[in-house]
Amino acid sequence: MKVYCKDGFNMSVIDQDEMPLAYCDEHSVEIGFPSEKEDLIIEYAEDRDRPTRTVYGYVPHEVIHKVLMKHGGSIDDLTL
């Protein structure tokens, strides 16, 4: 699912219910291709040299919440 934030930041977010083989579990999600480099998730990047062209595995729900709040919240009211 594509998540859009109020300040324009966006990213793909996948949980284990959507795709069982994704890089996530019940405590985390997989992020893909954020619209800009985001320091809160960079440690989870598969390729840190290409922060907008990579996936981010096993990102804890708490970190996703911090990212959403940093960018003004989600336009579509995604709740994790």
GROMACS .gro file of N, CA and C in nm:
model
  240
    1MET      N    1   0.084  -0.116   0.000
    1MET     CA    2   0.000   0.000   0.000
    1MET      C    3   0.089   0.124   0.000
    2LYS      N    4   0.056   0.220  -0.079
    2LYS     CA    5   0.131   0.346  -0.084
    2LYS      C    6   0.074   0.437   0.024
    3VAL      N    7   0.161   0.494   0.106
    3VAL     CA    8   0.120   0.584   0.214
    3VAL      C    9   0.171   0.724   0.181
    4TYR      N   10   0.080   0.819   0.183
    4TYR     CA   11   0.112   0.959   0.154
    4TYR      C   12   0.098   1.041   0.282
    5CYS      N   13   0.200   1.120   0.312
    5CYS     CA   14   0.196   1.206   0.430
    5CYS      C   15   0.156   1.348   0.390
    6LYS      N   16   0.115   1.424   0.489
    6LYS     CA   17   0.064   1.559   0.466
    6LYS      C   18   0.168   1.654   0.407
    7ASP      N   19   0.296   1.629   0.431
    7ASP     CA   20   0.400   1.717   0.376
    7ASP      C   21   0.451   1.671   0.240
    8GLY      N   22   0.391   1.567   0.184
    8GLY     CA   23   0.430   1.518   0.052
    8GLY      C   24   0.517   1.394   0.053
    9PHE      N   25   0.575   1.361   0.167
    9PHE     CA   26   0.656   1.239   0.178
    9PHE      C   27   0.565   1.119   0.152
   10ASN      N   28   0.616   1.018   0.082
   10ASN     CA   29   0.539   0.895   0.060
   10ASN      C   30   0.632   0.775   0.053
   11MET      N   31   0.572   0.659   0.076
   11MET     CA   32   0.648   0.533   0.076
   11MET      C   33   0.550   0.418   0.061
   12SER      N   34   0.600   0.307   0.018
   12SER     CA   35   0.521   0.185   0.012
   12SER      C   36   0.538   0.113   0.145
   13VAL      N   37   0.429   0.063   0.201
   13VAL     CA   38   0.434  -0.010   0.328
   13VAL      C   39   0.360  -0.142   0.310
   14ILE      N   40   0.428  -0.250   0.345
   14ILE     CA   41   0.371  -0.384   0.331
   14ILE      C   42   0.383  -0.455   0.465
   15ASP      N   43   0.274  -0.519   0.508
   15ASP     CA   44   0.282  -0.600   0.630
   15ASP      C   45   0.265  -0.747   0.593
   16GLN      N   46   0.285  -0.834   0.690
   16GLN     CA   47   0.283  -0.978   0.663
   16GLN      C   48   0.146  -1.027   0.618
   17ASP      N   49   0.040  -0.957   0.652
   17ASP     CA   50  -0.093  -0.998   0.607
   17ASP      C   51  -0.111  -0.974   0.457
   18GLU      N   52  -0.049  -0.869   0.406
   18GLU     CA   53  -0.058  -0.837   0.264
   18GLU      C   54   0.031  -0.928   0.180
   19MET      N   55   0.149  -0.957   0.231
   19MET     CA   56   0.246  -1.035   0.156
   19MET      C   57   0.328  -1.119   0.253
   20PRO      N   58   0.291  -1.242   0.274
   20PRO     CA   59   0.358  -1.326   0.375
   20PRO      C   60   0.509  -1.341   0.357
   21LEU      N   61   0.562  -1.326   0.238
   21LEU     CA   62   0.705  -1.343   0.217
   21LEU      C   63   0.783  -1.211   0.221
   22ALA      N   64   0.716  -1.102   0.258
   22ALA     CA   65   0.783  -0.972   0.268
   22ALA      C   66   0.881  -0.973   0.385
   23TYR      N   67   0.968  -0.873   0.387
   23TYR     CA   68   1.067  -0.860   0.494
   23TYR      C   69   1.003  -0.795   0.615
   24CYS      N   70   0.914  -0.870   0.682
   24CYS     CA   71   0.845  -0.818   0.799
   24CYS      C   72   0.790  -0.934   0.883
   25ASP      N   73   0.744  -0.901   1.002
   25ASP     CA   74   0.679  -0.998   1.089
   25ASP      C   75   0.569  -0.926   1.165
   26GLU      N   76   0.517  -0.987   1.271
   26GLU     CA   77   0.404  -0.925   1.342
   26GLU      C   78   0.440  -0.795   1.413
   27HIS      N   79   0.569  -0.768   1.428
   27HIS     CA   80   0.615  -0.647   1.497
   27HIS      C   81   0.676  -0.543   1.404
   28SER      N   82   0.674  -0.573   1.274
   28SER     CA   83   0.742  -0.484   1.180
   28SER      C   84   0.674  -0.485   1.044
   29VAL      N   85   0.718  -0.393   0.958
   29VAL     CA   86   0.669  -0.385   0.821
   29VAL      C   87   0.788  -0.372   0.726
   30GLU      N   88   0.761  -0.388   0.599
   30GLU     CA   89   0.860  -0.361   0.496
   30GLU      C   90   0.823  -0.229   0.430
   31ILE      N   91   0.921  -0.142   0.414
   31ILE     CA   92   0.902  -0.015   0.344
   31ILE      C   93   0.974  -0.024   0.212
   32GLY      N   94   0.918   0.039   0.112
   32GLY     CA   95   0.984   0.042  -0.017
   32GLY      C   96   0.982   0.180  -0.079
   33PHE      N   97   1.091   0.218  -0.137
   33PHE     CA   98   1.102   0.333  -0.224
   33PHE      C   99   1.041   0.462  -0.168
   34PRO      N  100   1.092   0.509  -0.053
   34PRO     CA  101   1.042   0.636   0.000
   34PRO      C  102   1.074   0.750  -0.097
   35SER      N  103   0.995   0.855  -0.091
   35SER     CA  104   1.011   0.967  -0.185
   35SER      C  105   1.136   1.050  -0.158
   36GLU      N  106   1.192   1.038  -0.040
   36GLU     CA  107   1.316   1.108  -0.006
   36GLU      C  108   1.388   1.030   0.103
   37LYS      N  109   1.516   1.058   0.122
   37LYS     CA  110   1.593   0.992   0.227
   37LYS      C  111   1.531   1.028   0.362
   38GLU      N  112   1.513   0.927   0.445
   38GLU     CA  113   1.455   0.948   0.578
   38GLU      C  114   1.549   0.886   0.681
   39ASP      N  115   1.610   0.972   0.764
   39ASP     CA  116   1.709   0.926   0.861
   39ASP      C  117   1.653   0.828   0.964
   40LEU      N  118   1.524   0.835   0.993
   40LEU     CA  119   1.464   0.746   1.092
   40LEU      C  120   1.462   0.600   1.048
   41ILE      N  121   1.472   0.575   0.917
   41ILE     CA  122   1.465   0.437   0.868
   41ILE      C  123   1.592   0.390   0.797
   42ILE      N  124   1.689   0.478   0.779
   42ILE     CA  125   1.806   0.445   0.696
   42ILE      C  126   1.880   0.320   0.745
   43GLU      N  127   1.879   0.294   0.874
   43GLU     CA  128   1.950   0.176   0.925
   43GLU      C  129   1.888   0.044   0.878
   44TYR      N  130   1.764   0.048   0.829
   44TYR     CA  131   1.695  -0.071   0.781
   44TYR      C  132   1.708  -0.090   0.630
   45ALA      N  133   1.775   0.003   0.563
   45ALA     CA  134   1.785   0.001   0.416
   45ALA      C  135   1.868  -0.117   0.365
   46GLU      N  136   1.818  -0.178   0.260
   46GLU     CA  137   1.893  -0.284   0.195
   46GLU      C  138   2.015  -0.224   0.123
   47ASP      N  139   1.998  -0.106   0.064
   47ASP     CA  140   2.107  -0.036  -0.005
   47ASP      C  141   2.108   0.109   0.041
   48ARG      N  142   2.191   0.140   0.139
   48ARG     CA  143   2.196   0.274   0.198
   48ARG      C  144   2.246   0.380   0.100
   49ASP      N  145   2.313   0.339  -0.005
   49ASP     CA  146   2.363   0.434  -0.104
   49ASP      C  147   2.254   0.481  -0.199
   50ARG      N  148   2.141   0.414  -0.199
   50ARG     CA  149   2.029   0.449  -0.288
   50ARG      C  150   1.900   0.454  -0.205
   51PRO      N  151   1.890   0.550  -0.112
   51PRO     CA  152   1.781   0.549  -0.015
   51PRO      C  153   1.639   0.560  -0.071
   52THR      N  154   1.623   0.611  -0.190
   52THR     CA  155   1.488   0.620  -0.249
   52THR      C  156   1.461   0.509  -0.349
   53ARG      N  157   1.558   0.422  -0.368
   53ARG     CA  158   1.546   0.313  -0.466
   53ARG      C  159   1.576   0.177  -0.405
   54THR      N  160   1.535   0.160  -0.281
   54THR     CA  161   1.562   0.035  -0.212
   54THR      C  162   1.447  -0.001  -0.120
   55VAL      N  163   1.455  -0.119  -0.061
   55VAL     CA  164   1.357  -0.161   0.038
   55VAL      C  165   1.419  -0.156   0.177
   56TYR      N  166   1.333  -0.147   0.275
   56TYR     CA  167   1.372  -0.138   0.415
   56TYR      C  168   1.299  -0.250   0.489
   57GLY      N  169   1.374  -0.350   0.532
   57GLY     CA  170   1.312  -0.466   0.593
   57GLY      C  171   1.302  -0.459   0.743
   58TYR      N  172   1.197  -0.521   0.795
   58TYR     CA  173   1.175  -0.537   0.938
   58TYR      C  174   1.181  -0.404   1.015
   59VAL      N  175   1.113  -0.305   0.962
   59VAL     CA  176   1.106  -0.174   1.028
   59VAL      C  177   0.998  -0.183   1.137
   60PRO      N  178   1.035  -0.163   1.263
   60PRO     CA  179   0.938  -0.175   1.372
   60PRO      C  180   0.822  -0.076   1.359
   61HIS      N  181   0.706  -0.118   1.405
   61HIS     CA  182   0.587  -0.032   1.400
   61HIS      C  183   0.610   0.104   1.466
   62GLU      N  184   0.686   0.106   1.574
   62GLU     CA  185   0.713   0.232   1.645
   62GLU      C  186   0.789   0.330   1.556
   63VAL      N  187   0.880   0.278   1.475
   63VAL     CA  188   0.958   0.363   1.385
   63VAL      C  189   0.868   0.420   1.275
   64ILE      N  190   0.779   0.336   1.222
   64ILE     CA  191   0.686   0.383   1.120
   64ILE      C  192   0.600   0.497   1.175
   65HIS      N  193   0.554   0.481   1.298
   65HIS     CA  194   0.473   0.585   1.362
   65HIS      C  195   0.552   0.715   1.371
   66LYS      N  196   0.679   0.708   1.411
   66LYS     CA  197   0.763   0.827   1.420
   66LYS      C  198   0.780   0.894   1.284
   67VAL      N  199   0.799   0.814   1.180
   67VAL     CA  200   0.813   0.869   1.044
   67VAL      C  201   0.686   0.942   1.004
   68LEU      N  202   0.572   0.878   1.026
   68LEU     CA  203   0.444   0.941   0.990
   68LEU      C  204   0.423   1.072   1.065
   69MET      N  205   0.452   1.074   1.194
   69MET     CA  206   0.434   1.196   1.273
   69MET      C  207   0.531   1.306   1.230
   70LYS      N  208   0.653   1.268   1.197
   70LYS     CA  209   0.753   1.365   1.150
   70LYS      C  210   0.705   1.436   1.023
   71HIS      N  211   0.632   1.364   0.940
   71HIS     CA  212   0.586   1.418   0.812
   71HIS      C  213   0.442   1.465   0.816
   72GLY      N  214   0.391   1.493   0.934
   72GLY     CA  215   0.258   1.554   0.946
   72GLY      C  216   0.144   1.457   0.953
   73GLY      N  217   0.172   1.329   0.958
   73GLY     CA  218   0.067   1.229   0.961
   73GLY      C  219   0.033   1.181   0.821
   74SER      N  220  -0.042   1.075   0.818
   74SER     CA  221  -0.080   1.014   0.691
   74SER      C  222  -0.209   1.075   0.640
   75ILE      N  223  -0.216   1.101   0.511
   75ILE     CA  224  -0.336   1.154   0.449
   75ILE      C  225  -0.449   1.053   0.457
   76ASP      N  226  -0.416   0.924   0.441
   76ASP     CA  227  -0.519   0.822   0.440
   76ASP      C  228  -0.542   0.758   0.577
   77ASP      N  229  -0.489   0.822   0.683
   77ASP     CA  230  -0.513   0.777   0.819
   77ASP      C  231  -0.469   0.633   0.846
   78LEU      N  232  -0.356   0.592   0.788
   78LEU     CA  233  -0.303   0.459   0.814
   78LEU      C  234  -0.271   0.445   0.963
   79THR      N  235  -0.317   0.341   1.023
   79THR     CA  236  -0.289   0.315   1.165
   79THR      C  237  -0.216   0.184   1.176
   80LEU      N  238  -0.103   0.185   1.243
   80LEU     CA  239  -0.024   0.063   1.262
   80LEU      C  240  -0.031   0.019   1.406
   0.00000   0.00000   0.00000
